[in-house]
Coordinates of C-alpha atoms in Angstrom, one line a residue:
M556 CA 99.4 113.9 37.2
R557 CA 96.3 113.3 39.2
P558 CA 94.1 116.4 40.0
Y559 CA 94.7 118.5 43.1
Q560 CA 92.7 118.1 46.3
S561 CA 90.3 120.9 47.3
V562 CA 90.6 122.4 50.7
T563 CA 87.7 120.9 52.5
P564 CA 86.3 122.0 55.9
E565 CA 88.2 119.1 57.5
I566 CA 91.4 120.2 55.9
M567 CA 90.8 123.8 57.2
E568 CA 90.5 122.3 60.7
E569 CA 93.8 120.6 60.3
L570 CA 95.4 123.9 59.1
K571 CA 94.0 125.7 62.2
Q572 CA 95.4 123.0 64.4
I573 CA 98.9 123.7 63.0
V574 CA 98.9 127.6 63.1
G575 CA 96.0 128.5 65.5
S576 CA 92.4 129.2 64.7
H577 CA 93.0 132.9 64.0
Y578 CA 95.7 132.3 61.5
A579 CA 94.0 130.1 58.9
S580 CA 91.0 131.3 56.9
N581 CA 88.7 130.5 54.0
D582 CA 86.6 133.6 54.4
P583 CA 85.8 134.8 50.9
D584 CA 86.6 138.5 51.7
K585 CA 90.0 137.6 53.1
L586 CA 90.7 135.2 50.2
A587 CA 90.0 138.0 47.7
G588 CA 93.0 139.9 49.0
Y589 CA 95.3 137.2 47.7
K590 CA 94.0 136.6 44.2
T591 CA 96.7 138.8 42.8
D592 CA 99.9 140.6 43.6
Q593 CA 100.5 144.0 41.9
E594 CA 98.8 142.7 38.7
E595 CA 95.6 144.5 37.9
N596 CA 94.8 142.6 34.7
T597 CA 92.0 140.3 35.8
L598 CA 93.1 137.8 33.1
Y599 CA 95.7 136.6 35.7
H600 CA 93.6 136.7 38.9
H601 CA 92.9 133.4 40.7
M602 CA 91.2 132.9 44.1
P603 CA 92.9 130.7 46.7
E604 CA 90.9 128.3 48.8
A605 CA 92.7 129.0 52.1
V606 CA 95.1 131.6 53.4
V607 CA 97.5 130.5 56.3
Y608 CA 99.8 132.6 58.4
P609 CA 102.6 130.5 59.9
E610 CA 104.8 131.7 62.7
T611 CA 107.7 129.2 62.6
T612 CA 109.6 127.1 60.2
E613 CA 108.2 124.0 62.0
Q614 CA 104.6 125.2 61.2
V615 CA 105.6 125.6 57.6
A616 CA 107.0 122.1 57.6
A617 CA 103.7 120.7 59.1
I618 CA 101.7 122.6 56.4
M619 CA 103.8 121.1 53.6
K620 CA 103.5 117.6 55.0
L621 CA 99.7 118.0 54.9
A622 CA 99.8 119.5 51.4
T623 CA 102.0 116.7 50.1
R624 CA 99.9 114.0 51.7
L625 CA 96.7 115.3 50.2
R626 CA 98.2 117.0 47.1
I627 CA 97.1 120.5 47.7
P628 CA 98.9 123.3 45.9
V629 CA 100.8 125.8 48.0
T630 CA 101.7 129.4 46.9
P631 CA 104.3 131.1 49.1
R632 CA 103.7 134.9 49.4
S633 CA 105.8 137.7 50.8
G634 CA 105.0 141.4 50.3
G635 CA 102.8 140.9 47.2
T636 CA 104.8 143.5 45.3
G637 CA 105.7 141.3 42.4
L638 CA 105.0 142.2 38.8
A639 CA 105.2 138.8 37.1
G640 CA 102.3 137.0 39.0
G641 CA 104.7 134.9 41.1
A642 CA 102.4 135.1 44.2
I643 CA 99.1 134.5 42.4
P644 CA 97.6 131.1 43.3
V645 CA 97.1 129.9 39.8
C646 CA 95.9 126.5 40.9
G647 CA 93.9 127.6 44.0
G648 CA 94.9 125.8 47.2
I649 CA 96.7 127.4 50.1
V650 CA 98.4 130.8 50.1
L651 CA 101.2 130.8 52.6
V652 CA 101.6 134.3 54.0
F653 CA 104.7 135.3 56.0
D654 CA 103.3 138.3 57.8
R655 CA 104.0 136.7 61.2
M656 CA 107.5 135.6 60.2
N657 CA 108.9 139.1 60.1
K658 CA 111.7 139.2 62.6
I659 CA 115.4 140.2 62.4
L660 CA 116.7 137.2 64.4
E661 CA 120.4 138.3 64.7
L662 CA 122.5 141.2 63.5
D663 CA 126.3 140.9 64.0
P664 CA 127.9 144.3 63.2
V665 CA 131.4 142.9 63.8
N666 CA 131.2 140.0 61.4
M667 CA 128.8 141.9 59.1
F668 CA 125.8 139.6 58.7
V669 CA 122.2 139.5 59.6
R670 CA 119.8 136.6 60.0
V671 CA 116.2 137.3 59.2
Q672 CA 112.8 135.6 58.7
A673 CA 111.3 135.5 55.2
G674 CA 108.6 138.0 55.9
T675 CA 111.0 140.7 57.0
P676 CA 110.5 143.9 55.0
T677 CA 113.6 144.7 53.0
I678 CA 113.6 148.3 54.2
E679 CA 113.7 147.2 57.8
I680 CA 116.8 145.1 57.1
Q681 CA 118.3 148.2 55.4
N682 CA 117.5 150.4 58.3
A683 CA 118.7 148.0 60.9
A684 CA 122.0 147.7 59.1
K685 CA 122.3 151.4 58.8
E686 CA 121.9 151.9 62.5
H687 CA 125.2 150.0 62.8
G688 CA 127.0 151.9 60.1
L689 CA 126.4 149.0 57.6
L690 CA 124.6 148.5 54.3
Y691 CA 122.3 145.8 53.2
A692 CA 123.0 146.2 49.5
G693 CA 119.8 144.6 48.1
D694 CA 117.8 147.5 47.0
P695 CA 114.8 146.7 44.7
C696 CA 112.7 149.7 43.6
S697 CA 109.8 148.0 45.4
V698 CA 111.4 148.6 48.8
D699 CA 109.1 151.6 49.5
A700 CA 106.1 149.5 48.4
G701 CA 106.8 146.9 51.2
C702 CA 108.7 144.1 49.4
E703 CA 110.0 141.4 51.8
I704 CA 113.2 139.5 51.8
G705 CA 111.5 136.1 51.0
G706 CA 110.2 137.6 47.7
N707 CA 113.5 139.2 46.9
I708 CA 115.2 135.8 47.3
S709 CA 112.4 134.1 45.3
T710 CA 112.9 136.3 42.2
N711 CA 116.6 137.1 42.8
A712 CA 115.6 140.8 42.9
G713 CA 118.1 143.4 41.6
G714 CA 117.5 147.1 41.8
N715 CA 119.4 150.3 41.8
K716 CA 122.6 149.1 43.5
A717 CA 123.0 145.9 41.5
V718 CA 125.7 147.4 39.2
R719 CA 128.0 147.6 42.2
F720 CA 126.8 144.9 44.6
G721 CA 125.0 142.4 42.4
T722 CA 121.5 141.0 42.8
T723 CA 120.0 139.3 45.8
R724 CA 121.9 136.1 45.2
N725 CA 125.1 138.1 45.8
Q726 CA 123.8 139.1 49.3
V727 CA 123.0 135.6 50.6
Y728 CA 125.2 133.4 52.7
S729 CA 122.7 130.7 53.6
L730 CA 119.0 129.8 53.6
R731 CA 116.7 127.8 55.9
C732 CA 114.0 126.1 53.8
V733 CA 111.1 123.7 53.9
T734 CA 110.9 121.1 51.2
A735 CA 107.6 119.9 49.5
R736 CA 107.7 116.8 51.7
G737 CA 108.0 119.0 54.9
E738 CA 111.7 118.5 55.6
I739 CA 113.7 121.4 57.1
L740 CA 116.6 122.0 54.8
D741 CA 119.6 124.3 55.5
V742 CA 121.7 125.2 52.5
G743 CA 124.7 127.5 52.1
A744 CA 127.0 128.7 54.9
R745 CA 128.5 131.9 56.3
L746 CA 131.7 131.3 54.3
K747 CA 133.7 133.4 51.8
K748 CA 134.1 130.4 49.5
Q749 CA 133.3 126.7 49.3
S750 CA 133.5 123.9 46.8
T751 CA 131.6 121.2 48.6
G752 CA 129.1 119.8 46.2
Y753 CA 126.3 121.6 44.5
A754 CA 125.5 125.2 45.7
L755 CA 121.9 124.5 46.3
E756 CA 121.3 127.9 47.8
Q757 CA 122.1 129.5 44.5
L758 CA 119.7 127.1 42.7
I759 CA 116.9 128.0 45.2
I760 CA 117.5 131.8 44.8
G761 CA 115.5 132.9 41.8
S762 CA 113.4 129.7 41.7
E763 CA 110.2 131.6 42.5
G764 CA 109.0 129.3 45.3
T765 CA 108.7 126.3 42.9
L766 CA 111.4 124.2 44.6
V767 CA 111.2 124.9 48.4
V768 CA 109.7 127.4 50.8
V769 CA 112.4 129.8 52.2
T770 CA 111.7 130.6 55.8
E771 CA 115.0 132.3 57.0
A772 CA 118.1 133.8 55.4
T773 CA 121.5 134.8 56.5
L774 CA 122.6 137.9 54.6
K775 CA 125.8 139.7 53.9
L776 CA 126.3 143.3 55.1
Q777 CA 128.7 145.8 53.6
P778 CA 130.4 148.9 55.1
L779 CA 128.1 151.8 54.7
P780 CA 129.6 154.2 52.1
K781 CA 130.8 157.2 54.0
N782 CA 130.9 159.7 51.2
T783 CA 128.5 159.5 48.3
A784 CA 127.4 161.8 45.5
D785 CA 124.5 161.7 43.1
L786 CA 124.6 163.2 39.6
L787 CA 121.9 163.7 37.0
A788 CA 123.3 163.9 33.5
V789 CA 120.8 165.1 30.9
F790 CA 121.2 164.1 27.2
H791 CA 119.3 164.8 24.0
D792 CA 120.8 161.7 22.2
I793 CA 120.3 158.4 23.9
D794 CA 123.3 156.9 22.2
D795 CA 125.5 159.5 23.9
A796 CA 123.9 158.6 27.3
L797 CA 124.5 154.9 26.7
Q798 CA 128.3 155.4 26.3
L799 CA 128.5 156.3 30.0
P800 CA 128.6 152.8 31.6
N801 CA 131.8 151.6 29.8
L802 CA 133.4 155.0 29.9
I803 CA 133.0 155.2 33.7
L804 CA 134.2 151.7 34.2
K805 CA 137.3 152.3 32.0
E806 CA 138.2 155.2 34.3
G807 CA 138.4 152.7 37.2
I808 CA 135.3 154.0 38.8
N809 CA 132.8 151.4 40.2
P810 CA 129.5 153.3 40.5
I811 CA 126.8 152.3 43.0
S812 CA 124.0 153.1 40.6
L813 CA 123.6 153.8 36.9
E814 CA 120.0 154.5 36.0
L815 CA 118.3 155.7 32.8
M816 CA 114.9 157.2 32.2
D817 CA 113.6 158.0 28.7
T818 CA 111.5 161.0 27.6
N819 CA 108.1 159.4 28.0
C820 CA 109.1 158.1 31.5
I821 CA 110.3 161.5 32.6
R822 CA 107.2 163.3 31.4
L823 CA 104.9 160.7 33.0
C824 CA 106.6 161.0 36.4
K825 CA 106.5 164.8 36.2
K826 CA 102.8 164.7 35.4
N827 CA 101.5 162.0 37.8
L828 CA 103.9 162.3 40.7
K829 CA 103.7 166.1 40.6
I830 CA 107.5 166.5 40.6
D831 CA 109.3 169.4 38.9
L832 CA 111.8 167.5 36.7
P833 CA 114.3 169.5 34.7
H834 CA 114.2 169.5 30.8
A835 CA 111.1 167.3 31.0
E836 CA 109.3 169.1 28.1
E837 CA 112.2 169.1 25.7
E838 CA 112.4 166.7 22.8
N839 CA 114.4 163.5 23.1
V840 CA 115.5 164.0 26.7
T841 CA 117.2 161.2 28.5
Y842 CA 118.3 161.1 32.2
V843 CA 121.2 159.1 33.5
I844 CA 121.4 159.0 37.3
I845 CA 124.8 158.2 38.7
T846 CA 125.8 157.4 42.3
I847 CA 129.4 157.1 43.3
D848 CA 131.2 156.9 46.6
G849 CA 134.7 157.3 48.1
L850 CA 136.6 156.7 51.3
T851 CA 137.0 160.4 51.7
E852 CA 135.1 163.5 50.5
E853 CA 138.1 164.4 48.5
E854 CA 138.2 161.0 46.7
T855 CA 134.4 161.3 46.0
D856 CA 134.9 164.7 44.5
Q857 CA 137.8 163.5 42.3
K858 CA 135.6 160.7 41.0
M859 CA 132.7 163.1 40.3
E860 CA 135.0 165.5 38.5
K861 CA 136.1 162.7 36.2
I862 CA 132.5 161.7 35.5
V863 CA 131.5 165.3 34.9
S864 CA 134.3 165.5 32.3
L865 CA 133.2 162.3 30.7
C866 CA 129.6 163.5 30.5
E867 CA 130.7 166.8 28.9
S868 CA 132.8 164.9 26.4
I869 CA 129.7 163.0 25.1
H870 CA 127.5 166.1 24.8
A871 CA 125.5 166.1 28.1
V872 CA 123.2 169.2 27.9
D873 CA 123.0 169.6 31.7
L874 CA 124.6 168.2 34.9
L875 CA 122.7 168.6 38.1
M876 CA 122.5 167.1 41.6
A877 CA 120.3 164.1 41.6
D878 CA 118.5 164.8 44.8
Q879 CA 116.3 162.3 46.7
D880 CA 113.1 164.3 46.7
R881 CA 112.9 164.8 43.0
I882 CA 115.1 162.7 40.8
W883 CA 115.5 159.6 42.9
R884 CA 111.8 159.7 43.9
A885 CA 110.8 159.8 40.2
R886 CA 113.1 156.8 39.5
R887 CA 111.8 154.7 42.4
D888 CA 108.1 155.5 41.8
I889 CA 107.9 154.8 38.1
A890 CA 105.4 152.0 38.7
E891 CA 103.2 154.4 40.8
A892 CA 103.3 157.0 38.0
T893 CA 102.4 154.3 35.5
R894 CA 99.5 153.0 37.5
I895 CA 98.0 156.5 37.8
E896 CA 98.0 156.7 34.0
S897 CA 96.9 153.2 33.4
L898 CA 95.7 150.9 36.1
V899 CA 96.5 147.9 33.9
F900 CA 100.0 147.9 32.5
Y901 CA 102.6 145.2 31.7
A902 CA 106.0 145.8 33.4
E903 CA 108.6 144.3 31.1
D904 CA 111.8 143.1 32.7
I905 CA 114.0 142.2 29.8
V906 CA 117.8 142.1 30.0
V907 CA 120.4 142.4 27.2
P908 CA 124.1 142.9 26.9
I909 CA 125.0 146.4 27.8
D910 CA 126.2 147.2 24.3
K911 CA 122.8 146.2 22.9
I912 CA 120.6 148.4 25.1
S913 CA 120.6 151.2 22.4
T914 CA 119.5 148.8 19.7
L915 CA 116.6 147.6 21.7
I916 CA 115.4 151.0 23.0
K917 CA 115.5 152.4 19.4
K918 CA 113.3 149.6 18.2
L919 CA 110.5 150.4 20.8
P920 CA 108.9 153.4 18.9
E921 CA 108.5 151.1 15.8
L922 CA 106.8 148.4 17.9
E923 CA 104.6 151.1 19.6
G924 CA 103.4 152.3 16.2
K925 CA 103.0 148.8 14.9
Y926 CA 100.7 147.6 17.7
G927 CA 99.3 150.9 19.0
I928 CA 100.8 150.4 22.4
R929 CA 102.0 153.3 24.5
T930 CA 105.2 152.6 26.6
I931 CA 107.7 154.3 28.9
T932 CA 111.2 153.0 29.5
A933 CA 113.6 153.0 32.4
A934 CA 116.8 150.9 32.7
H935 CA 119.5 149.8 35.0
I936 CA 122.1 150.5 32.3
G937 CA 125.0 149.3 34.3
D938 CA 123.7 145.7 34.0
G939 CA 121.5 145.8 30.9
N940 CA 118.2 145.4 32.6
I941 CA 115.4 147.3 30.8
H942 CA 112.0 148.0 32.2
V943 CA 109.4 148.8 29.5
H944 CA 105.9 149.6 30.9
A945 CA 103.3 148.9 28.2
M946 CA 100.1 150.7 29.2
Q947 CA 96.5 149.6 28.4
C948 CA 94.9 153.0 28.9
D949 CA 91.5 153.0 27.1
T950 CA 92.0 149.8 25.0
P951 CA 89.3 147.2 25.7
D952 CA 90.5 144.1 27.6
D953 CA 90.2 141.6 24.7
V954 CA 91.9 143.9 22.2
W955 CA 94.6 144.7 24.8
N956 CA 95.5 141.1 25.5
E957 CA 95.7 140.3 21.8
K958 CA 97.8 143.3 21.0
L959 CA 100.1 142.6 23.9
D960 CA 100.6 139.0 22.8
A961 CA 101.7 140.2 19.3
F962 CA 103.9 142.9 20.8
H963 CA 105.7 140.4 23.0
Q964 CA 106.5 138.1 20.1
D965 CA 108.4 140.8 18.3
L966 CA 109.9 142.3 21.4
Y967 CA 111.1 139.0 23.0
G968 CA 112.3 137.8 19.6
L969 CA 114.5 140.8 19.3
V970 CA 115.7 140.4 22.9
Y971 CA 116.9 136.8 22.2
Q972 CA 118.5 137.9 18.9
L973 CA 120.5 140.4 20.9
G974 CA 121.7 137.7 23.4
G975 CA 119.2 138.7 26.1
R976 CA 116.6 137.0 28.3
L977 CA 113.0 137.5 29.4
S978 CA 113.7 138.6 33.0
G979 CA 116.6 140.3 34.8
E980 CA 115.0 140.5 38.2
H981 CA 111.1 140.2 38.3
G982 CA 111.0 136.5 37.4
I983 CA 108.8 134.6 35.0
G984 CA 105.9 134.0 37.3
C985 CA 102.6 133.0 35.6
K986 CA 102.7 135.8 33.0
K987 CA 105.7 134.7 30.8
I988 CA 105.3 130.9 30.8
K989 CA 104.4 130.8 27.1
E990 CA 107.4 132.9 26.2
M991 CA 109.7 131.0 28.5
E992 CA 108.7 127.8 26.7
T993 CA 109.0 129.4 23.3
F994 CA 112.4 131.0 23.7
T995 CA 114.3 128.8 26.1
N996 CA 116.6 126.1 24.6
P997 CA 114.6 122.8 24.8
V998 CA 117.4 120.9 26.4
Q999 CA 117.8 123.6 29.1
L1000 CA 114.1 123.7 29.7
E1001 CA 113.9 119.9 30.1
Y1002 CA 116.7 120.0 32.7
M1003 CA 114.8 122.7 34.6
R1004 CA 111.7 120.5 34.6
E1005 CA 113.7 117.5 35.8
I1006 CA 115.1 119.6 38.7
K1007 CA 111.6 120.7 39.6
K1008 CA 110.4 117.0 39.7
V1009 CA 113.3 116.1 42.1
F1010 CA 112.4 118.8 44.6
D1011 CA 108.6 118.7 44.1
P1012 CA 107.5 115.4 42.5
E1013 CA 103.8 116.1 43.2
D1014 CA 104.0 119.7 41.7
I1015 CA 102.4 121.3 44.7
L1016 CA 104.9 124.2 45.2
N1017 CA 103.7 127.3 43.4
P1018 CA 102.5 125.3 40.4
G1019 CA 101.7 127.2 37.2
K1020 CA 104.9 129.3 37.4
I1021 CA 108.0 129.5 35.2
F1022 CA 107.0 126.6 33.0
T1023 CA 104.4 123.9 32.8
L1024 CA 105.1 120.2 33.6
P1025 CA 103.9 117.5 31.1
E1026 CA 100.8 115.7 32.2

């Protein structure tokens, strides 16, 4: 592949002609704000050469035509809340920011769908749906941090409601996109089913901006649960806690949320978020947070009575209301609590079969001791997605990066032995490329590379993400 073109003053003028002089910049101070997302490890930081704020799909198309003609890398960026480096401009070039494309274009409460631009904050979509008695079920933990729907689509974000409603791909009807060549491409449709060729929208969701630039999405809405209840079950044995998902499902109860926090996680949240969390100082304490709903208050109560009985049968030491101000705030703000303790941390996003969660979590103390790395763990135990935050604390940068590398080889090796994968919802980004290429089946990896070449033959769309392309 020939080298990328730098963004010259002449190219900056062309960009300003497309979006307006106030919406394209190469000012160093402004560029510095886009050298990273939520990643504080400077090992991954890269400066862009230009930042551009389009207002329409047509402007994005014009930018991509320019980028393809001159072979300039383009990194799409939504809220910048990612934890895998997906919005970091690894190869420089243009960062495409969707701050101006932040509108809810249509909300149909009768037919239960909403059409939005890529830069729309997810929480605004949730709130708009709620005003009509509806639910947008996509609910990443980064909602409060300002994540946007384009980023959710890019990574196929999951979150606390995924056990019931699925990940972002389960919320999407259709997408409007711009190809690397600057073509406007509509994929998917507002249909319950279709078997008409390849489902390109499903391929694009989770592709981390490496195939096309998503500019609009039509999303499914659900009836807003009328009667919900939240329970905190406290355990001293994590194996007891991990029996709950299958026990609950066998009772015919389909929970909205099933979340786990380990001892280290609970204590860190109590300390750094200044929240009074029950049983936090006890040895080997594990939280399981359960949200259920029913058509009536009576149905919800009946379900909760069953769950309470199940928890008691597997030795729960306490059962409490999981209120929003304490328990759910702690679960949602784990990243904030971690960042207060250690500005640099690595947010693992591994996923394993539900029955293998215990095996993996029990292995973590051994890996901590082996590599001298401090961790906390939380998990979406209803779908096997485990978040291990490995914290740098006072370890020098060079030692930390070396330790982390070795830690990952053991951890990811175990994940794949258990039938798992590197990411459940954060994506691969630029941080897990080496591991992606190490652990992915070579034939599968080659087909992914061929797909990338079809969509983006010049490798200008978010290059340096997911995997490398051969020279």
